[in-house]
CSV table of C-alpha atoms and ligand atoms in Angstrom, one decimal:
chain,number,residue,atom,x,y,z
A,52,UNK,CA,39.2,333.2,345.3
A,53,UNK,CA,41.5,336.0,346.3
A,54,UNK,CA,40.3,339.2,344.6
A,55,UNK,CA,42.7,341.4,342.6
A,56,UNK,CA,41.6,344.3,344.7
A,57,UNK,CA,42.8,342.5,347.9
A,58,UNK,CA,46.1,341.6,346.2
A,59,UNK,CA,46.6,345.2,345.1
A,60,UNK,CA,46.0,346.5,348.6
A,61,UNK,CA,48.5,344.0,350.1
A,62,UNK,CA,51.1,345.2,347.4
A,63,UNK,CA,50.4,348.8,348.4
A,64,UNK,CA,50.8,348.1,352.1
A,65,UNK,CA,54.1,346.2,351.5
A,66,UNK,CA,55.5,349.0,349.3
A,67,UNK,CA,54.9,351.4,352.3
A,68,UNK,CA,56.7,348.9,354.6
A,69,UNK,CA,60.1,348.2,352.9
A,70,UNK,CA,61.5,346.3,355.9
A,71,UNK,CA,58.6,343.9,356.1
A,72,UNK,CA,58.6,343.5,352.4
A,73,UNK,CA,62.4,342.6,352.5
A,74,UNK,CA,61.9,340.2,355.4
A,75,UNK,CA,59.0,338.4,353.6
A,76,UNK,CA,61.1,338.2,350.4
A,77,UNK,CA,64.1,336.7,352.4
A,78,UNK,CA,61.9,334.1,354.1
A,79,UNK,CA,60.3,333.2,350.8
A,80,UNK,CA,63.7,333.0,349.2
A,81,UNK,CA,65.0,330.7,352.0
A,82,UNK,CA,62.0,328.4,351.7
A,83,UNK,CA,62.5,328.1,347.9
A,84,UNK,CA,66.3,327.7,348.3
A,85,UNK,CA,65.8,324.9,350.9
A,86,UNK,CA,63.3,323.1,348.7
A,87,UNK,CA,65.7,323.3,345.7
A,88,UNK,CA,68.7,322.2,347.8
A,89,UNK,CA,66.8,319.3,349.3
A,90,UNK,CA,65.5,318.2,345.8
A,91,UNK,CA,69.1,318.3,344.4
A,92,UNK,CA,70.3,316.2,347.3
A,93,UNK,CA,67.5,313.7,346.9
A,94,UNK,CA,68.2,313.4,343.1
A,95,UNK,CA,71.9,313.0,343.8
A,96,UNK,CA,71.0,310.1,346.1
A,97,UNK,CA,68.8,308.6,343.5
A,98,UNK,CA,71.1,309.0,340.4
A,99,UNK,CA,74.6,309.6,341.5
A,100,UNK,CA,75.6,308.5,345.0
A,101,UNK,CA,76.9,304.9,345.1
A,102,UNK,CA,75.7,302.5,347.9
A,103,UNK,CA,77.8,300.7,350.6
A,104,UNK,CA,80.0,298.0,349.0
A,105,UNK,CA,78.8,294.4,349.5
A,106,UNK,CA,82.4,293.6,350.5
A,107,UNK,CA,81.6,295.2,353.9
A,108,UNK,CA,79.2,292.3,354.5
A,109,UNK,CA,81.6,289.6,353.4
A,110,UNK,CA,81.2,289.3,349.5
A,111,UNK,CA,83.9,287.0,348.0
A,112,UNK,CA,85.2,286.2,351.5
A,113,UNK,CA,83.1,283.1,352.2
A,114,UNK,CA,80.2,284.8,353.9
A,115,UNK,CA,76.6,283.6,353.5
A,116,UNK,CA,73.3,285.4,352.7
A,117,UNK,CA,70.1,284.0,354.0
A,118,UNK,CA,67.1,284.8,351.7
A,119,UNK,CA,63.5,284.0,352.6
A,120,UNK,CA,60.9,283.6,349.8
A,121,UNK,CA,63.8,282.6,347.6
A,122,UNK,CA,61.9,280.4,345.1
A,123,UNK,CA,60.3,283.2,343.1
A,124,UNK,CA,60.1,286.9,342.2
A,125,UNK,CA,62.2,289.4,344.2
A,126,UNK,CA,63.6,286.7,346.6
A,127,UNK,CA,64.8,284.5,343.7
A,128,UNK,CA,66.5,287.5,342.1
A,129,UNK,CA,68.2,288.5,345.4
A,130,UNK,CA,69.6,284.9,345.6
A,131,UNK,CA,70.9,285.0,342.0
A,132,UNK,CA,72.5,288.4,342.3
A,133,UNK,CA,74.0,287.9,345.8
A,134,UNK,CA,75.6,284.7,344.5
A,135,UNK,CA,77.0,286.6,341.5
A,136,UNK,CA,78.5,289.0,344.0
A,137,UNK,CA,80.2,286.2,345.8
A,138,UNK,CA,77.9,285.2,348.6
A,139,UNK,CA,77.1,281.6,349.5
A,140,UNK,CA,73.3,281.4,349.7
A,141,UNK,CA,70.8,279.7,352.1
A,142,UNK,CA,67.5,279.6,350.1
A,143,UNK,CA,64.4,279.5,352.3
A,144,UNK,CA,60.8,278.9,351.1
A,145,UNK,CA,58.1,276.3,351.2
A,146,UNK,CA,58.6,274.5,347.9
A,147,UNK,CA,61.6,272.2,347.8
A,148,UNK,CA,61.4,271.5,344.0
A,149,UNK,CA,61.3,275.2,343.1
A,150,UNK,CA,64.2,275.9,345.6
A,151,UNK,CA,66.3,273.2,344.1
A,152,UNK,CA,65.7,274.7,340.6
A,153,UNK,CA,67.0,278.1,341.9
A,154,UNK,CA,69.9,276.3,343.5
A,155,UNK,CA,70.8,274.7,340.1
A,156,UNK,CA,70.3,278.1,338.4
A,157,UNK,CA,72.8,279.7,340.8
A,158,UNK,CA,75.4,276.8,340.4
A,159,UNK,CA,75.1,276.9,336.6
A,160,UNK,CA,74.9,280.7,336.2
A,161,UNK,CA,77.0,281.6,333.2
A,162,UNK,CA,76.9,285.3,334.2
A,163,UNK,CA,78.7,284.6,337.4
A,164,UNK,CA,82.4,283.7,337.8
A,165,UNK,CA,82.0,283.4,341.6
A,166,UNK,CA,82.4,279.9,343.1
A,167,UNK,CA,79.6,279.7,345.7
A,168,UNK,CA,77.9,277.1,347.9
A,169,UNK,CA,74.1,276.9,348.1
A,170,UNK,CA,71.9,275.3,350.8
A,171,UNK,CA,68.1,274.8,350.6
A,172,UNK,CA,66.0,275.1,353.7
A,173,UNK,CA,62.3,274.3,353.4
A,174,UNK,CA,59.8,276.0,355.7
A,175,UNK,CA,56.1,276.8,355.1
A,176,UNK,CA,55.8,280.0,357.2
A,177,UNK,CA,52.0,279.8,357.2
A,178,UNK,CA,52.2,276.8,359.6
A,179,UNK,CA,53.7,279.1,362.3
A,180,UNK,CA,55.5,276.1,363.7
A,181,UNK,CA,58.2,277.3,366.2
A,182,UNK,CA,60.2,274.1,365.9
A,183,UNK,CA,60.7,274.9,362.2
A,184,UNK,CA,62.3,278.2,363.2
A,185,UNK,CA,64.6,276.4,365.7
A,186,UNK,CA,65.7,274.1,362.9
A,187,UNK,CA,66.5,277.2,360.7
A,188,UNK,CA,68.6,278.7,363.6
A,189,UNK,CA,70.5,275.4,364.0
A,190,UNK,CA,71.1,275.2,360.2
A,191,UNK,CA,72.7,278.6,360.1
A,192,UNK,CA,74.5,278.7,363.4
A,193,UNK,CA,77.9,277.6,362.2
A,194,UNK,CA,77.8,279.7,359.0
A,195,UNK,CA,79.4,283.1,358.6
A,196,UNK,CA,76.1,284.9,357.8
A,197,UNK,CA,76.7,288.5,356.5
A,198,UNK,CA,73.3,289.3,355.1
A,199,UNK,CA,69.7,288.3,355.9
A,200,UNK,CA,67.0,289.2,353.4
A,201,UNK,CA,63.6,289.1,355.0
A,202,UNK,CA,61.8,289.0,351.7
A,203,UNK,CA,58.9,286.5,352.1
A,204,UNK,CA,55.5,288.1,351.8
A,205,UNK,CA,51.9,287.3,351.0
A,206,UNK,CA,49.2,289.6,349.8
A,207,UNK,CA,45.4,289.3,349.4
A,208,UNK,CA,44.2,287.0,346.7
A,209,UNK,CA,42.4,290.1,345.4
A,210,UNK,CA,41.5,293.4,346.9
A,211,UNK,CA,38.6,292.9,349.4
A,212,UNK,CA,36.8,294.9,352.1
A,213,UNK,CA,37.9,293.7,355.6
A,214,UNK,CA,34.4,292.5,356.4
A,215,UNK,CA,34.6,290.0,353.5
A,216,UNK,CA,38.2,289.0,354.1
A,217,UNK,CA,38.6,285.3,354.4
A,218,UNK,CA,39.8,284.3,358.0
A,219,UNK,CA,42.5,282.0,356.7
A,220,UNK,CA,43.8,284.7,354.3
A,221,UNK,CA,43.9,287.2,357.2
A,222,UNK,CA,45.8,284.8,359.5
A,223,UNK,CA,48.1,283.7,356.6
A,224,UNK,CA,49.1,287.3,355.9
A,225,UNK,CA,50.0,287.9,359.6
A,226,UNK,CA,51.9,284.7,359.9
A,227,UNK,CA,54.0,285.2,356.8
A,228,UNK,CA,54.4,289.0,356.7
A,229,UNK,CA,54.9,289.6,360.5
A,230,UNK,CA,55.7,286.4,362.4
A,231,UNK,CA,58.0,285.0,359.8
A,232,UNK,CA,60.1,288.3,359.7
A,233,UNK,CA,60.4,288.4,363.5
A,234,UNK,CA,61.1,284.7,364.0
A,235,UNK,CA,63.5,284.3,361.1
A,236,UNK,CA,65.4,287.3,362.4
A,237,UNK,CA,65.4,285.9,365.9
A,238,UNK,CA,66.8,282.6,364.5
A,239,UNK,CA,69.5,284.2,362.3
A,240,UNK,CA,70.5,287.2,364.4
A,241,UNK,CA,72.8,285.4,366.9
A,242,UNK,CA,74.9,284.2,363.9
A,243,UNK,CA,74.8,287.6,362.2
A,244,UNK,CA,76.0,289.3,365.4
A,245,UNK,CA,79.1,287.1,365.6
A,246,UNK,CA,80.8,288.8,362.6
A,247,UNK,CA,80.1,292.4,363.9
A,248,UNK,CA,79.2,293.7,360.5
A,249,UNK,CA,76.1,292.5,358.8
A,250,UNK,CA,73.0,293.6,357.0
A,251,UNK,CA,69.3,292.9,357.4
A,252,UNK,CA,67.1,293.9,354.5
A,253,UNK,CA,63.4,293.9,355.1
A,254,UNK,CA,61.2,294.1,352.0
A,255,UNK,CA,58.5,296.7,352.7
A,256,UNK,CA,56.0,298.4,350.5
A,257,UNK,CA,54.5,301.8,349.5
A,258,UNK,CA,51.3,300.4,351.0
A,259,UNK,CA,53.1,300.4,354.4
A,260,UNK,CA,53.6,304.1,354.4
A,261,UNK,CA,50.1,305.1,353.0
A,262,UNK,CA,47.2,303.0,354.3
A,263,UNK,CA,45.6,301.0,351.5
A,264,UNK,CA,41.9,300.2,351.8
A,265,UNK,CA,40.9,296.8,350.3
A,266,UNK,CA,44.4,295.6,351.0
A,267,UNK,CA,44.1,296.8,354.7
A,268,UNK,CA,45.7,293.7,356.3
A,269,UNK,CA,48.6,293.5,353.9
A,270,UNK,CA,49.1,297.3,354.1
A,271,UNK,CA,49.1,297.3,357.9
A,272,UNK,CA,51.5,294.3,358.0
A,273,UNK,CA,54.0,296.4,355.9
A,274,UNK,CA,53.5,299.4,358.3
A,275,UNK,CA,54.4,297.0,361.2
A,276,UNK,CA,57.6,296.1,359.3
A,277,UNK,CA,58.5,299.8,358.8
A,278,UNK,CA,58.2,300.6,362.5
A,279,UNK,CA,60.0,297.4,363.6
A,280,UNK,CA,62.8,298.1,361.1
A,281,UNK,CA,63.4,301.6,362.5
A,282,UNK,CA,63.5,300.3,366.1
A,283,UNK,CA,65.7,297.3,365.2
A,284,UNK,CA,68.1,299.5,363.2
A,285,UNK,CA,68.6,301.7,366.3
A,286,UNK,CA,69.3,298.7,368.5
A,287,UNK,CA,71.7,297.0,366.1
A,288,UNK,CA,73.7,299.9,364.8
A,289,UNK,CA,76.1,299.9,367.7
A,290,UNK,CA,76.6,296.2,367.2
A,291,UNK,CA,77.7,296.7,363.6
A,292,UNK,CA,74.4,295.5,361.9
A,293,UNK,CA,72.7,297.7,359.4
A,294,UNK,CA,69.0,297.4,359.0
A,295,UNK,CA,67.2,298.6,355.9
A,296,UNK,CA,63.6,298.7,354.9
A,297,UNK,CA,62.9,298.6,351.2
A,298,UNK,CA,60.2,301.0,350.2
A,299,UNK,CA,58.9,299.1,347.2
A,300,UNK,CA,56.2,300.1,344.7
A,301,UNK,CA,55.0,297.6,342.2
A,302,UNK,CA,57.4,295.0,340.7
A,303,UNK,CA,56.5,292.4,338.1
A,304,UNK,CA,55.8,289.1,340.1
A,305,UNK,CA,53.3,286.4,341.0
A,306,UNK,CA,52.4,288.5,344.1
A,307,UNK,CA,51.6,291.7,342.2
A,308,UNK,CA,49.9,289.8,339.4
A,309,UNK,CA,51.5,292.3,337.0
A,310,UNK,CA,53.2,290.6,334.1
A,311,UNK,CA,54.4,293.5,331.9
A,312,UNK,CA,57.1,295.9,333.1
A,313,UNK,CA,56.8,299.7,332.6
A,314,UNK,CA,58.5,302.9,333.7
A,315,UNK,CA,57.3,302.6,337.3
A,316,UNK,CA,57.0,298.8,337.4
A,317,UNK,CA,60.4,297.0,336.9
A,318,UNK,CA,61.0,293.3,336.7
A,319,UNK,CA,62.8,291.8,339.7
A,320,UNK,CA,66.2,291.9,338.0
A,321,UNK,CA,66.6,295.7,337.6
A,322,UNK,CA,64.8,296.2,340.9
A,323,UNK,CA,67.2,294.0,342.9
A,324,UNK,CA,70.2,295.4,341.0
A,325,UNK,CA,69.2,298.9,342.2
A,326,UNK,CA,68.9,297.6,345.8
A,327,UNK,CA,72.3,296.1,345.8
A,328,UNK,CA,74.0,299.1,344.2
A,329,UNK,CA,72.3,301.6,346.5
A,330,UNK,CA,72.7,299.9,349.9
A,331,UNK,CA,72.3,302.5,352.7
A,332,UNK,CA,71.4,305.3,350.3
A,333,UNK,CA,68.1,306.7,351.6
A,334,UNK,CA,66.9,308.4,348.4
A,335,UNK,CA,65.1,311.1,350.4
A,336,UNK,CA,63.5,309.0,353.1
A,337,UNK,CA,65.6,310.4,355.9
A,338,UNK,CA,64.4,313.9,355.1
A,339,UNK,CA,60.9,312.8,355.8
A,340,UNK,CA,61.5,311.1,359.1
A,341,UNK,CA,62.0,307.5,358.0
A,342,UNK,CA,65.5,306.6,359.3
A,343,UNK,CA,66.0,303.0,358.1
A,344,UNK,CA,63.9,303.3,354.9
A,345,UNK,CA,65.4,303.4,351.4
A,346,UNK,CA,63.7,303.6,348.0
A,347,UNK,CA,66.4,302.2,345.8
A,348,UNK,CA,64.6,302.0,342.4
A,349,UNK,CA,64.9,305.3,340.6
A,350,UNK,CA,61.2,305.7,339.4
A,351,UNK,CA,59.9,304.5,342.8
A,352,UNK,CA,62.2,307.1,344.5
A,353,UNK,CA,60.9,309.9,342.3
A,354,UNK,CA,57.3,308.9,343.1
A,355,UNK,CA,58.2,308.8,346.8
A,356,UNK,CA,59.8,312.3,346.6
A,357,UNK,CA,56.7,313.7,344.8
A,358,UNK,CA,54.4,312.2,347.4
A,359,UNK,CA,56.4,313.5,350.3
A,360,UNK,CA,57.5,316.9,349.0
A,361,UNK,CA,54.9,318.1,346.4
A,362,UNK,CA,51.6,316.3,347.0
A,363,UNK,CA,52.0,315.9,350.8
A,364,UNK,CA,48.5,314.7,351.2
A,365,UNK,CA,47.7,311.3,352.8
A,366,UNK,CA,43.9,311.7,352.0
A,367,UNK,CA,44.8,312.1,348.3
A,368,UNK,CA,47.2,309.2,348.3
A,369,UNK,CA,44.6,307.0,350.1
A,370,UNK,CA,42.0,308.0,347.5
A,371,UNK,CA,44.4,307.1,344.7
A,372,UNK,CA,45.1,303.7,346.4
A,373,UNK,CA,41.4,303.0,346.9
A,374,UNK,CA,40.5,303.7,343.2
A,375,UNK,CA,43.5,301.5,342.1
A,376,UNK,CA,42.4,298.6,344.3
A,377,UNK,CA,38.7,298.9,343.1
A,378,UNK,CA,40.0,298.7,339.6
A,379,UNK,CA,42.2,295.7,340.4
A,380,UNK,CA,39.2,294.0,342.1
A,381,UNK,CA,37.0,294.6,339.0
A,382,UNK,CA,39.6,293.1,336.8
A,383,UNK,CA,40.2,290.1,339.1
A,384,UNK,CA,36.5,289.3,339.2
A,385,UNK,CA,36.2,289.6,335.4
A,386,UNK,CA,39.2,287.2,335.1
A,387,UNK,CA,37.6,284.8,337.6
A,388,UNK,CA,34.4,284.9,335.6
A,389,UNK,CA,36.2,284.2,332.3
A,390,UNK,CA,38.0,281.2,334.0
A,391,UNK,CA,34.7,279.9,335.4
A,392,UNK,CA,33.2,280.0,331.8
A,393,UNK,CA,36.4,278.4,330.5
A,394,UNK,CA,37.0,281.3,328.0
B,649,NAP,N1,55.8,292.5,343.7
B,649,NAP,C1,55.4,293.7,344.1
B,649,NAP,O1,54.8,294.5,343.4
B,649,NAP,C2,55.8,294.1,345.5
B,649,NAP,C3,55.5,295.4,345.9
B,649,NAP,C4,55.9,295.8,347.2
B,649,NAP,C5,56.4,294.8,348.1
B,649,NAP,N2,56.6,293.6,347.7
B,649,NAP,C6,57.2,292.6,348.6
B,649,NAP,O2,58.2,291.9,348.1
B,649,NAP,C7,58.4,290.6,348.7
B,649,NAP,C8,58.5,289.6,347.6
B,649,NAP,O3,57.3,289.6,346.8
B,649,NAP,P1,57.3,289.0,345.3
B,649,NAP,O4,56.5,290.0,344.6
B,649,NAP,O5,58.6,288.6,344.9
B,649,NAP,O6,56.4,287.7,345.6
B,649,NAP,P2,56.3,286.3,344.9
B,649,NAP,O7,56.9,286.4,343.5
B,649,NAP,O8,55.0,285.8,345.1
B,649,NAP,O9,57.4,285.5,345.8
B,649,NAP,C9,57.1,285.2,347.1
B,649,NAP,C10,58.1,284.2,347.7
B,649,NAP,O10,57.7,283.9,349.0
B,649,NAP,C11,57.4,282.5,349.1
B,649,NAP,N3,56.4,282.2,350.0
B,649,NAP,C12,55.1,282.7,350.0
B,649,NAP,N4,54.4,282.2,351.0
B,649,NAP,C13,55.2,281.4,351.7
B,649,NAP,C14,55.1,280.6,352.9
B,649,NAP,N5,53.9,280.5,353.5
B,649,NAP,N6,56.1,279.9,353.3
B,649,NAP,C15,57.3,280.0,352.7
B,649,NAP,N7,57.5,280.7,351.6
B,649,NAP,C16,56.5,281.4,351.1
B,649,NAP,C17,57.0,282.1,347.7
B,649,NAP,O11,57.2,280.7,347.6
B,649,NAP,P3,56.4,279.9,346.4
B,649,NAP,O12,57.3,279.9,345.2
B,649,NAP,O13,56.3,278.5,347.0
B,649,NAP,O14,55.1,280.6,346.2
B,649,NAP,C18,58.1,282.9,346.9
B,649,NAP,O15,59.3,282.3,347.0
B,649,NAP,C19,57.1,290.5,349.6
B,649,NAP,O16,57.5,290.8,350.9
B,649,NAP,C20,56.2,291.5,349.0
B,649,NAP,O17,55.3,292.0,350.0
B,649,NAP,C21,56.3,293.2,346.4
């Protein structure tokens, strides 16, 4: 603790050195002014600035959006909302019946006046079968693809220490979260490049920016996506393709196992609405050295701002992540026990 005697002697010294005192006040003032200005800009990005119009990528002009993991959660919502905005949709996931239900929902959507076409493409990404990716490339090569949403993702069945992680689960996460993103992009990119203005959205996670123990493999796969997105964005910018990594905190879904929305945990509908209305708006990420990252949902963006500008401590964030995952594991084990007993 700094003693009051020490503070008093510093004050005395400064009062005898008016120039030094003025310089320190100016530096302090500049630091505070910079913080306030930065905060105002970030909050303007979060609440005021509109995103790039979807028209840039071909909305209502016959362009297609390819969405992976389109049968549920965030991917299903991307498919519905992009169709409402006038994109034809290629729905990609592993379950043909669920994908056909989404197709029917899009074609019978009363909220939408747009006349769109929908194609279903079935792939199980966990098979890691290269011929399946060639088939996807062939299926889209003659379409005018304006948007690719790399949404598919798989997490751990429950938080677990790496030593106890099931080998199949580990391989599955890598195949779905890393290989599928790279290979789908490789299959669709030639088509996307033809139109010279397109968009690739990669669905990332907060756990990709702060390592998350007990979800270590999922968390690292999202960190991979973050680095890859930044590099890809730089390569593709001169070719007219925008690449965006979505920094996503929890969203109600099968993957998160969260059923009830709250202030910080939206359902997929408002989440995707915020993504599509804030395209290209970084919401503070650029200030903290993440060039292709955006945090479109307002409460997630405020949390990201607080983590990077107020808290600024990875060890504290990691401690918070670990205690959250320990809690999730306890609850998952209790649920498993209840199910075992048939309660
Ligand atoms: N929800 C969150 O809190 C949260 C937070 C941060 C990031 N994210 C990211 O958001 C993305 C979407 O997650 P979500 O929460 O919407 O998950 P979700 O509701 O579980 O949906 C995942 C989608 O991916 C499909 N899928 C899963 N494994 C597949 C495979 N092997 N082959 C083909 N398709 C497969 C699923 O198909 P089925 O219908 O057949 O299962 C479903 O369509 C993921 O990348 C996730 O990491 C989510």
